[in-house]
Coordinates of C-alpha atoms and ligand atoms in Angstrom, one line a residue:
X1 CA -25.7 -9.0 -2.9
X2 CA -27.1 -12.1 -1.2
X3 CA -26.2 -13.1 2.1
X4 CA -25.8 -16.8 0.9
X5 CA -23.1 -15.7 -1.6
X6 CA -21.2 -14.0 1.2
X7 CA -21.5 -16.9 3.6
X8 CA -20.4 -19.3 0.8
X9 CA -17.4 -17.1 -0.1
X10 CA -16.4 -16.8 3.6
X11 CA -16.7 -20.6 4.2
X12 CA -14.2 -21.1 1.4
X13 CA -11.6 -18.9 2.8
X14 CA -8.9 -20.9 4.7
X15 CA -8.9 -20.3 8.5
X16 CA -5.4 -21.8 9.0
X17 CA -1.7 -20.8 8.7
X18 CA -0.1 -21.7 5.4
X19 CA 3.3 -23.2 6.1
X20 CA 5.5 -25.2 3.9
X21 CA 2.5 -25.8 1.5
X22 CA 0.3 -27.1 4.3
X23 CA -2.7 -25.4 6.0
X24 CA -2.7 -26.0 9.7
X25 CA -3.8 -24.4 13.1
X26 CA -1.6 -22.6 15.3
X27 CA 0.8 -24.6 17.4
X28 CA -1.0 -23.4 20.7
X29 CA -4.5 -23.8 19.3
X30 CA -5.3 -20.0 19.6
X31 CA -7.6 -18.1 17.2
X32 CA -8.9 -14.7 16.6
X33 CA -12.0 -13.1 15.1
X34 CA -12.2 -11.0 11.9
X35 CA -15.0 -8.5 11.7
X36 CA -17.0 -6.7 9.0
X37 CA -16.5 -2.9 9.9
X38 CA -19.8 -2.1 8.2
X39 CA -21.8 -4.2 10.7
X40 CA -19.4 -4.8 13.7
X41 CA -20.3 -8.6 13.3
X42 CA -17.5 -11.4 13.3
X43 CA -17.3 -12.9 9.8
X44 CA -14.6 -15.7 10.3
X45 CA -12.4 -17.0 13.1
X46 CA -8.9 -17.9 12.1
X47 CA -5.7 -19.3 13.5
X48 CA -3.3 -16.9 15.6
X49 CA 0.2 -18.0 14.9
X50 CA 2.6 -18.3 17.9
X51 CA 6.2 -17.4 18.0
X52 CA 6.9 -21.1 17.2
X53 CA 4.8 -20.9 14.2
X54 CA 6.6 -17.9 12.9
X55 CA 9.8 -19.8 13.1
X56 CA 8.3 -22.8 11.3
X57 CA 7.3 -20.6 8.6
X58 CA 10.7 -19.1 8.3
X59 CA 12.2 -22.7 8.3
X60 CA 9.9 -23.6 5.3
X61 CA 11.0 -20.3 3.4
X62 CA 14.6 -21.2 4.2
X63 CA 14.2 -24.8 2.9
X64 CA 12.4 -23.7 -0.4
X65 CA 14.9 -21.0 -1.1
X66 CA 17.5 -23.7 -2.0
X67 CA 15.5 -24.7 -5.1
X68 CA 13.3 -21.6 -5.8
X69 CA 16.4 -19.6 -6.1
X70 CA 17.7 -21.8 -8.7
X71 CA 14.5 -22.4 -10.6
X72 CA 14.8 -20.7 -14.1
X73 CA 13.4 -17.3 -14.2
X74 CA 11.2 -18.3 -17.1
X75 CA 9.5 -20.9 -14.7
X76 CA 9.2 -18.3 -11.9
X77 CA 7.7 -16.0 -14.4
X78 CA 5.1 -18.6 -15.7
X79 CA 3.9 -19.2 -12.1
X80 CA 3.2 -15.5 -11.6
X81 CA 1.5 -15.3 -14.8
X82 CA -0.8 -18.3 -13.9
X83 CA -1.5 -16.4 -10.7
X84 CA -2.4 -13.3 -12.7
X85 CA -4.8 -15.3 -14.8
X86 CA -6.5 -17.0 -11.8
X87 CA -6.8 -13.7 -10.0
X88 CA -8.6 -12.3 -13.1
X89 CA -10.9 -15.2 -13.3
X90 CA -11.7 -15.0 -9.5
X91 CA -11.9 -11.3 -9.6
X92 CA -15.5 -11.0 -8.1
X93 CA -14.6 -13.3 -5.3
X94 CA -11.6 -11.3 -4.2
X95 CA -13.4 -8.1 -4.6
X96 CA -16.3 -9.2 -2.4
X97 CA -14.0 -10.6 0.2
X98 CA -12.1 -7.3 0.6
X99 CA -15.3 -5.5 0.8
X100 CA -16.5 -7.7 3.5
X101 CA -13.3 -7.5 5.6
X102 CA -12.1 -4.0 5.0
X103 CA -15.4 -2.1 4.0
X104 CA -14.5 -0.5 0.6
X105 CA -17.2 -0.2 -1.9
X106 CA -17.5 -3.1 -4.3
X107 CA -16.4 -0.9 -7.3
X108 CA -13.2 0.2 -5.5
X109 CA -12.6 -3.4 -4.4
X110 CA -12.7 -4.5 -8.2
X111 CA -10.4 -1.7 -8.8
X112 CA -8.0 -3.0 -6.3
X113 CA -8.1 -6.5 -7.8
X114 CA -7.1 -5.0 -11.2
X115 CA -4.3 -2.9 -9.6
X116 CA -3.0 -5.9 -7.4
X117 CA -3.2 -8.3 -10.2
X118 CA -1.0 -5.9 -12.4
X119 CA 2.0 -6.5 -10.0
X120 CA 1.7 -10.2 -10.8
X121 CA 1.7 -9.5 -14.6
X122 CA 4.4 -6.8 -14.3
X123 CA 6.9 -9.1 -12.3
X124 CA 6.1 -12.0 -14.4
X125 CA 7.5 -9.9 -17.3
X126 CA 10.3 -8.5 -15.2
X127 CA 11.5 -12.0 -13.9
X128 CA 13.5 -13.1 -17.0
X129 CA 14.9 -9.6 -17.7
X130 CA 17.3 -9.3 -14.9
X131 CA 20.8 -8.6 -16.4
X132 CA 24.4 -8.7 -15.4
X133 CA 27.4 -7.0 -17.0
X134 CA 30.8 -8.3 -18.3
X135 CA 33.6 -6.1 -19.3
X136 CA 37.4 -5.3 -19.1
X137 CA 38.8 -3.3 -16.2
X138 CA 40.4 0.0 -17.2
X139 CA 43.8 -1.4 -16.6
X140 CA 43.2 -4.2 -19.1
X141 CA 44.4 -6.8 -16.5
X142 CA 41.2 -8.4 -15.8
X143 CA 37.6 -9.1 -16.7
X144 CA 34.7 -7.8 -14.5
X145 CA 31.5 -9.7 -14.1
X146 CA 28.6 -8.0 -12.2
X147 CA 25.8 -10.5 -11.4
X148 CA 22.4 -10.4 -9.6
X149 CA 21.4 -12.8 -7.0
X150 CA 18.3 -13.1 -4.8
X151 CA 18.7 -11.6 -1.4
X152 CA 17.3 -14.7 0.4
X153 CA 14.3 -15.5 2.6
X154 CA 12.1 -12.3 3.3
X155 CA 9.6 -11.2 5.7
X156 CA 6.7 -9.2 4.3
X157 CA 4.3 -7.3 6.7
X158 CA 1.2 -5.6 5.1
X159 CA -1.5 -3.2 6.2
X160 CA -5.2 -3.4 6.4
X161 CA -6.1 -0.7 3.9
X162 CA -5.3 -2.4 0.6
X163 CA -5.5 -6.2 1.6
X164 CA -4.6 -7.6 -1.8
X165 CA -2.5 -5.0 -3.6
X166 CA -0.1 -4.5 -0.8
X167 CA 0.5 -8.2 -0.6
X168 CA 1.0 -8.7 -4.4
X169 CA 3.2 -5.6 -4.6
X170 CA 5.7 -7.5 -2.3
X171 CA 5.2 -11.1 -3.1
X172 CA 5.4 -10.8 -7.0
X173 CA 8.9 -9.0 -7.2
X174 CA 10.2 -11.3 -4.3
X175 CA 9.2 -14.4 -6.2
X176 CA 10.4 -13.1 -9.6
X177 CA 13.7 -12.3 -8.0
X178 CA 14.0 -15.9 -6.7
X179 CA 13.2 -15.1 -3.0
X180 CA 11.0 -17.1 -0.8
X181 CA 8.8 -15.3 1.7
X182 CA 6.8 -15.3 5.0
X183 CA 3.8 -12.9 4.7
X184 CA 2.0 -11.4 7.7
X185 CA -1.2 -9.5 6.8
X186 CA -2.8 -7.1 9.3
X187 CA -4.9 -8.8 11.8
X188 CA -7.7 -6.6 10.8
X189 CA -8.0 -8.0 7.2
X190 CA -6.2 -11.2 6.9
X191 CA -8.7 -13.1 4.9
X192 CA -7.7 -11.8 1.4
X193 CA -4.1 -12.8 2.0
X194 CA -5.2 -16.4 3.0
X195 CA -7.4 -16.6 0.0
X196 CA -4.5 -15.4 -2.2
X197 CA -2.3 -18.1 -0.9
X198 CA -4.9 -20.7 -1.9
X199 CA -4.8 -19.2 -5.3
X200 CA -1.0 -19.4 -5.5
X201 CA -1.2 -23.1 -4.5
X202 CA -3.8 -23.6 -7.3
X203 CA -1.4 -21.9 -9.6
X204 CA 1.2 -24.6 -8.9
X205 CA 3.4 -22.6 -6.3
X206 CA 6.0 -25.1 -4.8
X207 CA 5.8 -25.6 -1.1
X208 CA 7.3 -23.2 1.2
X209 CA 7.9 -20.4 -1.4
X210 CA 5.2 -18.3 0.1
X211 CA 4.1 -19.0 3.7
X212 CA 1.3 -17.0 5.4
X213 CA 1.1 -16.4 9.1
X214 CA -1.9 -14.5 10.6
X215 CA -1.7 -13.5 14.2
X216 CA -3.2 -11.3 16.8
X217 CA 0.2 -10.6 18.4
X218 CA 2.3 -9.2 15.5
X219 CA 4.9 -7.8 17.9
X220 CA 6.2 -11.1 19.5
X221 CA 5.9 -13.2 16.4
X222 CA 7.7 -10.6 14.2
X223 CA 10.5 -9.9 16.7
X224 CA 11.5 -13.5 16.6
X225 CA 11.5 -13.6 12.7
X226 CA 13.4 -10.3 12.4
X227 CA 16.0 -11.5 15.0
X228 CA 16.6 -14.7 13.1
X229 CA 20.0 -14.6 11.4
X230 CA 18.5 -16.6 8.4
X231 CA 16.2 -13.7 7.4
X232 CA 17.8 -11.4 4.8
X233 CA 15.1 -8.9 4.0
X234 CA 12.3 -7.0 5.7
X235 CA 9.6 -5.3 3.6
X236 CA 7.0 -3.3 5.5
X237 CA 4.0 -1.3 4.6
X238 CA 2.3 0.4 7.4
X239 CA 2.6 3.5 9.8
X240 CA 5.8 5.3 10.2
X241 CA 5.6 4.6 14.0
X242 CA 5.8 0.9 13.5
X243 CA 8.1 1.2 10.6
X244 CA 10.8 3.0 12.6
X245 CA 10.6 0.3 15.4
X246 CA 11.2 -2.4 12.7
X247 CA 14.0 -0.5 11.2
X248 CA 15.7 -0.5 14.4
X249 CA 15.2 -4.2 14.8
X250 CA 16.4 -4.7 11.4
X251 CA 19.6 -3.0 12.0
X252 CA 20.9 -5.8 14.2
X253 CA 20.9 -8.3 11.4
X254 CA 21.8 -5.5 8.8
X255 CA 18.8 -6.6 6.9
X256 CA 17.9 -5.1 3.6
X257 CA 14.7 -3.3 4.1
X258 CA 11.9 -1.7 2.1
X259 CA 9.6 0.7 4.2
X260 CA 6.3 2.1 2.8
X261 CA 5.2 4.3 5.5
X262 CA 2.8 7.1 6.3
X263 CA 1.8 10.1 4.1
X264 CA 0.6 13.8 4.5
X265 CA 0.0 14.6 0.9
X266 CA -0.5 18.2 -0.3
X267 CA -2.9 18.9 -3.0
X268 CA -2.1 22.3 -4.4
X269 CA -4.6 24.2 -6.7
X270 CA -3.0 27.2 -8.4
X271 CA -5.2 30.1 -9.6
X272 CA -4.5 29.0 -13.3
X273 CA -5.8 25.4 -12.6
X274 CA -8.5 24.0 -14.7
X275 CA -11.1 23.9 -11.9
X276 CA -13.2 21.1 -13.3
X277 CA -10.2 18.7 -13.4
X278 CA -8.9 19.9 -10.1
X279 CA -12.3 19.1 -8.4
X280 CA -12.5 15.6 -10.0
X281 CA -8.9 15.0 -9.0
X282 CA -9.6 16.2 -5.5
X283 CA -12.5 13.8 -5.1
X284 CA -10.5 10.9 -6.3
X285 CA -7.4 11.8 -4.3
X286 CA -9.3 12.3 -1.1
X287 CA -12.3 9.8 -0.9
X288 CA -10.8 6.7 -2.6
X289 CA -10.7 4.0 -0.2
X290 CA -12.7 6.2 2.3
X291 CA -9.8 8.2 2.7
X292 CA -7.7 5.4 4.1
X293 CA -4.8 5.5 1.6
X294 CA -1.2 6.5 2.2
X295 CA -1.6 8.4 -1.0
X296 CA -4.7 10.2 0.1
X297 CA -4.6 14.0 -0.3
X298 CA -4.4 15.3 3.3
X299 CA -4.1 19.0 2.9
X300 CA -5.9 21.0 0.1
X301 CA -3.8 24.1 -0.5
X302 CA -5.8 26.4 -2.7
X303 CA -5.2 29.8 -4.1
X304 CA -7.3 32.3 -2.3
X305 CA -8.8 33.7 -5.5
X306 CA -10.2 30.2 -6.4
X307 CA -10.7 28.8 -2.8
X308 CA -14.4 29.6 -2.4
X309 CA -15.4 28.2 -5.7
X310 CA -13.2 25.0 -5.1
X311 CA -14.8 24.6 -1.8
X312 CA -18.4 25.0 -3.0
X313 CA -17.8 22.7 -5.8
X314 CA -16.2 19.9 -3.8
X315 CA -18.9 20.3 -1.1
X316 CA -21.7 19.9 -3.7
X317 CA -20.0 16.7 -4.9
X318 CA -19.5 15.3 -1.3
X319 CA -23.2 16.0 -0.6
X320 CA -24.1 13.6 -3.4
X321 CA -22.1 10.8 -1.8
X322 CA -23.9 7.7 -0.7
X323 CA -22.5 6.3 2.6
X324 CA -23.3 2.5 3.5
X325 CA -22.3 -1.1 3.4
X326 CA -19.8 -1.4 0.5
X327 CA -21.9 -4.3 -1.0
X328 CA -24.9 -2.0 -1.6
X329 CA -25.4 -0.6 -5.0
X330 CA -24.5 3.0 -5.5
X331 CA -22.5 3.3 -2.2
X332 CA -19.4 5.5 -2.6
X333 CA -18.3 5.7 1.0
X334 CA -18.0 2.6 3.2
X335 CA -17.2 2.4 7.0
X336 CA -13.9 3.3 8.5
X337 CA -11.8 0.4 9.7
X338 CA -12.6 0.7 13.4
X339 CA -13.7 2.9 16.3
X340 CA -10.3 4.3 16.9
X341 CA -10.2 5.7 13.2
X342 CA -13.7 7.2 13.8
X343 CA -12.5 8.9 17.0
X344 CA -9.4 10.2 15.2
X345 CA -11.4 11.9 12.3
X346 CA -13.7 13.5 15.1
X347 CA -10.9 14.8 17.0
X348 CA -9.2 16.2 14.0
X349 CA -12.3 18.0 12.7
X350 CA -13.2 19.3 16.3
X351 CA -9.5 20.8 16.6
X352 CA -9.7 22.4 13.2
X353 CA -13.1 24.0 14.1
X354 CA -11.8 25.2 17.5
X355 CA -9.0 27.1 15.5
X356 CA -11.4 28.7 13.1
X357 CA -12.3 26.2 10.4
X358 CA -15.9 25.9 8.9
X359 CA -17.7 22.6 8.3
X360 CA -19.3 22.8 4.9
X361 CA -20.5 19.1 4.9
X362 CA -20.5 16.3 7.3
X363 CA -18.5 16.4 10.3
X364 CA -19.9 13.8 12.5
X365 CA -19.8 10.0 13.2
X366 CA -22.9 8.3 11.8
X367 CA -25.1 6.7 14.5
X368 CA -25.6 3.1 12.9
X369 CA -24.1 -0.3 13.4
X370 CA -20.4 -0.4 12.1
X371 CA -17.7 2.4 12.1
X372 CA -19.1 5.1 10.0
X373 CA -18.0 8.7 9.6
X374 CA -19.6 11.2 7.3
X375 CA -18.0 12.4 4.1
X376 CA -16.7 15.8 5.3
X377 CA -15.3 19.2 3.9
X378 CA -13.8 21.7 6.1
X379 CA -12.6 25.0 4.8
X380 CA -10.5 28.1 6.2
X381 CA -8.3 25.5 8.1
X382 CA -5.9 27.7 10.0
X383 CA -2.2 27.1 10.3
X384 CA -1.1 25.1 13.3
X385 CA -4.3 22.8 13.1
X386 CA -3.6 19.1 13.8
X387 CA -5.3 18.3 10.6
X388 CA -2.5 19.9 8.4
X389 CA 0.1 17.8 10.4
X390 CA -1.3 14.4 11.0
X391 CA -2.4 11.7 8.6
X392 CA -6.2 12.0 8.6
X393 CA -7.0 8.4 7.2
X394 CA -10.5 9.2 6.8
X395 CA -13.1 10.9 4.5
X396 CA -12.3 14.5 5.5
X397 CA -11.3 17.1 2.9
X398 CA -9.5 19.9 4.6
X399 CA -8.9 23.2 2.7
X400 CA -6.3 26.0 3.5
X401 CA -5.3 28.9 1.3
X402 CA -2.3 30.7 0.0
X403 CA -1.4 33.8 -2.0
X404 CA 2.0 33.3 -3.6
X405 CA 3.6 30.3 -5.3
X406 CA 6.6 30.4 -2.7
X407 CA 4.1 30.2 0.1
X408 CA 2.2 27.2 -1.5
X409 CA 5.6 25.4 -1.7
X410 CA 6.4 26.2 1.8
X411 CA 3.1 25.0 3.1
X412 CA 3.4 21.8 1.0
X413 CA 6.7 20.9 2.1
X414 CA 6.1 21.7 5.7
X415 CA 5.8 18.1 6.9
X416 CA 8.0 15.3 7.9
X417 CA 6.4 13.0 5.4
X418 CA 7.1 12.9 1.6
X419 CA 5.2 10.3 -0.2
X420 CA 3.1 12.1 -2.9
X421 CA 2.0 15.5 -3.9
X422 CA -0.8 16.6 -6.2
X423 CA -0.5 19.9 -8.2
X424 CA -3.1 21.4 -10.5
X425 CA -2.0 24.1 -12.9
X426 CA -2.1 24.9 -16.6
X427 CA 1.2 26.7 -16.6
X428 CA 3.8 24.4 -18.0
X429 CA 6.6 26.1 -16.4
X430 CA 5.1 26.3 -13.0
X431 CA 4.4 22.4 -13.2
X432 CA 8.0 21.9 -14.0
X433 CA 9.1 24.0 -11.1
X434 CA 6.7 22.1 -8.8
X435 CA 8.4 18.7 -9.9
X436 CA 11.6 20.2 -8.6
X437 CA 10.5 21.9 -5.5
X438 CA 8.1 19.7 -3.8
X439 CA 10.0 17.0 -1.6
X440 CA 7.8 13.9 -2.4
X441 CA 8.7 10.5 -4.0
X442 CA 5.7 10.8 -6.4
X443 CA 3.6 13.5 -7.9
X444 CA 0.2 13.7 -9.7
X445 CA 0.5 16.8 -12.1
X446 CA -3.0 17.5 -13.1
X447 CA -4.1 14.0 -11.9
X448 CA -5.5 12.8 -8.7
X449 CA -4.7 9.0 -8.9
X450 CA -1.2 7.8 -10.0
X451 CA -0.5 4.3 -8.7
X452 CA 0.6 1.9 -11.4
X453 CA 2.6 -1.4 -11.3
X454 CA 4.9 0.0 -13.9
X455 CA 5.9 3.0 -11.7
X456 CA 8.4 3.1 -8.8
X457 CA 6.0 3.7 -5.8
X458 CA 7.7 5.0 -2.7
X459 CA 8.4 8.0 -0.5
X460 CA 11.0 10.6 0.8
X461 CA 11.8 11.6 4.2
X462 CA 9.6 9.7 6.9
X463 CA 7.5 8.1 4.3
X464 CA 10.0 5.4 3.6
X465 CA 12.8 3.6 1.9
X466 CA 12.9 1.7 -1.2
X467 CA 10.5 1.4 -4.2
X468 CA 7.7 -0.9 -5.1
X469 CA 6.9 -1.5 -8.8
X470 CA 8.6 -0.4 -11.9
X471 CA 12.0 -1.4 -13.1
X472 CA 13.1 -0.7 -9.6
X473 CA 10.9 -3.0 -7.8
X474 CA 12.6 -6.2 -8.5
X475 CA 16.0 -4.8 -7.3
X476 CA 14.8 -4.5 -3.8
X477 CA 15.0 -8.3 -3.8
X478 CA 18.3 -8.7 -5.6
X479 CA 21.9 -8.2 -4.4
X480 CA 24.9 -7.5 -6.5
X481 CA 28.0 -9.5 -6.9
X482 CA 31.1 -8.2 -8.6
X483 CA 33.7 -10.9 -9.7
X484 CA 37.0 -10.2 -11.2
X485 CA 38.8 -12.8 -13.4
X486 CA 42.3 -12.4 -15.1
X487 CA 42.6 -11.1 -18.6
X488 CA 42.4 -14.4 -20.6
X489 CA 44.9 -12.9 -23.2
X490 CA 47.5 -11.9 -20.7
Ligands
NAD501 P1 0.3 -0.4 11.2 O1 1.7 0.1 11.3 O2 -0.5 -0.3 12.4 O3 0.4 -1.9 10.7 C1 0.8 -2.4 9.6 C2 1.3 -3.8 9.8 O4 2.2 -3.9 10.9 C3 0.1 -4.8 10.2 O5 0.3 -6.0 9.6 C4 0.2 -4.8 11.6 O6 -0.2 -6.0 12.1 C5 1.8 -4.9 11.7 N1 2.4 -4.4 13.1 C6 1.9 -3.7 14.0 N2 2.7 -3.5 15.1 C7 3.7 -4.4 14.8 C8 4.8 -4.7 15.5 N3 5.2 -4.2 16.8 N4 5.9 -5.6 14.9 C9 5.4 -6.2 13.8 N5 4.4 -5.8 13.0 C10 3.6 -4.9 13.5 O7 -0.4 0.4 10.0 P2 -1.9 0.2 9.4 O8 -2.8 0.9 10.5 O9 -2.2 -1.3 9.2 O10 -1.8 0.8 8.2 C11 -2.0 2.1 7.9 C12 -0.6 2.8 7.7 O11 0.0 2.3 6.6 C13 -0.9 4.4 7.5 O12 0.1 5.2 8.0 C14 -0.5 4.4 5.9 O13 -0.1 5.7 5.4 C15 0.5 3.3 5.8 N6 0.4 2.9 4.4 C16 1.5 3.1 3.6 C17 1.5 2.6 2.3 C18 2.7 3.1 1.4 O14 2.9 2.3 0.4 N7 3.5 4.0 1.8 C19 0.5 2.0 1.8 C20 -0.5 1.7 2.6 C21 -0.5 2.1 3.8

């Protein structure tokens, strides 16, 4: 990958705020730096929105809502479809940009472009299929009409780990439903969203339908937007800690909310599992995105009769990984997002070891520029270890064991989170029992990766509220009206 190509791409990324179809600096002239986690170097300096800029973005979204909400759904669908086609054309640029600002290996970044693009295609298809109902009331005295309407201007807050897909997963259904939006990407990875806003403008997006504000002080800017009575919906993806705070703020305006929050996914391997498939699934569910996914398997709960073989086989695979800058050929593990993430992985492993766990591979930060941590396997993790309770968000595969099915279920459900679970068994009845017994919004049954634009993504318990994708996704941005008219024959 040539340095020239990287420099050329970065120079083409807007460095301003996108408000009302216009690129501009922040009102107080402040900026902030965006770094490459694989080198620690600054790659771009961009505008940092003030509270006034946030309000200006909401002004633009409110203005544009008047016409966008009345734009025929077919036109909205065609805009999304053009965006999908353009993203497909610019796949390599988006992949490289994500690798530069977030660190994931290029092959994975390409996968995210495909995944993120599918939300544009899916919701372009959904846009024109929103249906209402018409029918007689049971008394026969009236006619009942049930219709769907866009909820209004929305505020969308996205995390750093999937810079493109977390944005398209919100923007596409919002636009399909007839809503306008203000998007605030994470300060660690704002470039992909800015570049995507440019793509939307190229696709013919009317001014003000999508506004992007980047800022180094999310709290103040967001507080003002969420408190504004014109806002009707808040959609957030990020940590449970911040999500809870935002939910409390949203309560004042009784806002519609979607919350995609943290996870602590169990990955259960029964004694009757196909171990080849379980190992493949484990590697994918754990190490995709350098372990920094809300869907990442956090706790490997393995039947004691196969635990040693499972541990040996995943360790062998992990030893074959190549860690490095995501742009280099053959790299499978990139850097963690920042120093805090490295410190957290180190602390979790140290705590597990102090309680009796064994490190089979890795277990240390890597002494080189950037924020790298070795791909790690720890086995014999004891109950009570922090690593079983907290979201690791790093390349650490932690194995604990069980003896009976009931025990596996109890361990798997022993968490305040409920986003996703993974189960490996060849016993059909057992698989069906797990669907009913594991308290998660999603399950991979003999599969380690399950995200799909056509599926309702979302969690139970502290993992969130609402669903993104699937037939459900557009309804997060629609509100229902019931109208009664008299029986025309009475
Ligand atoms: P985070 O909560 O720190 O930040 C998420 C977003 O919120 C960022 O844009 C950030 O700038 C913003 N933010 C932070 N404080 C804020 C405040 N006070 N007011 C308004 N906005 C604020 O999370 P993160 O570290 O970026 O992402 C990692 C977390 O996201 C993990 O917990 C992960 O599980 C979760 N996640 C969940 C899903 C899902 O779909 N459930 C998907 C991806 C990530």
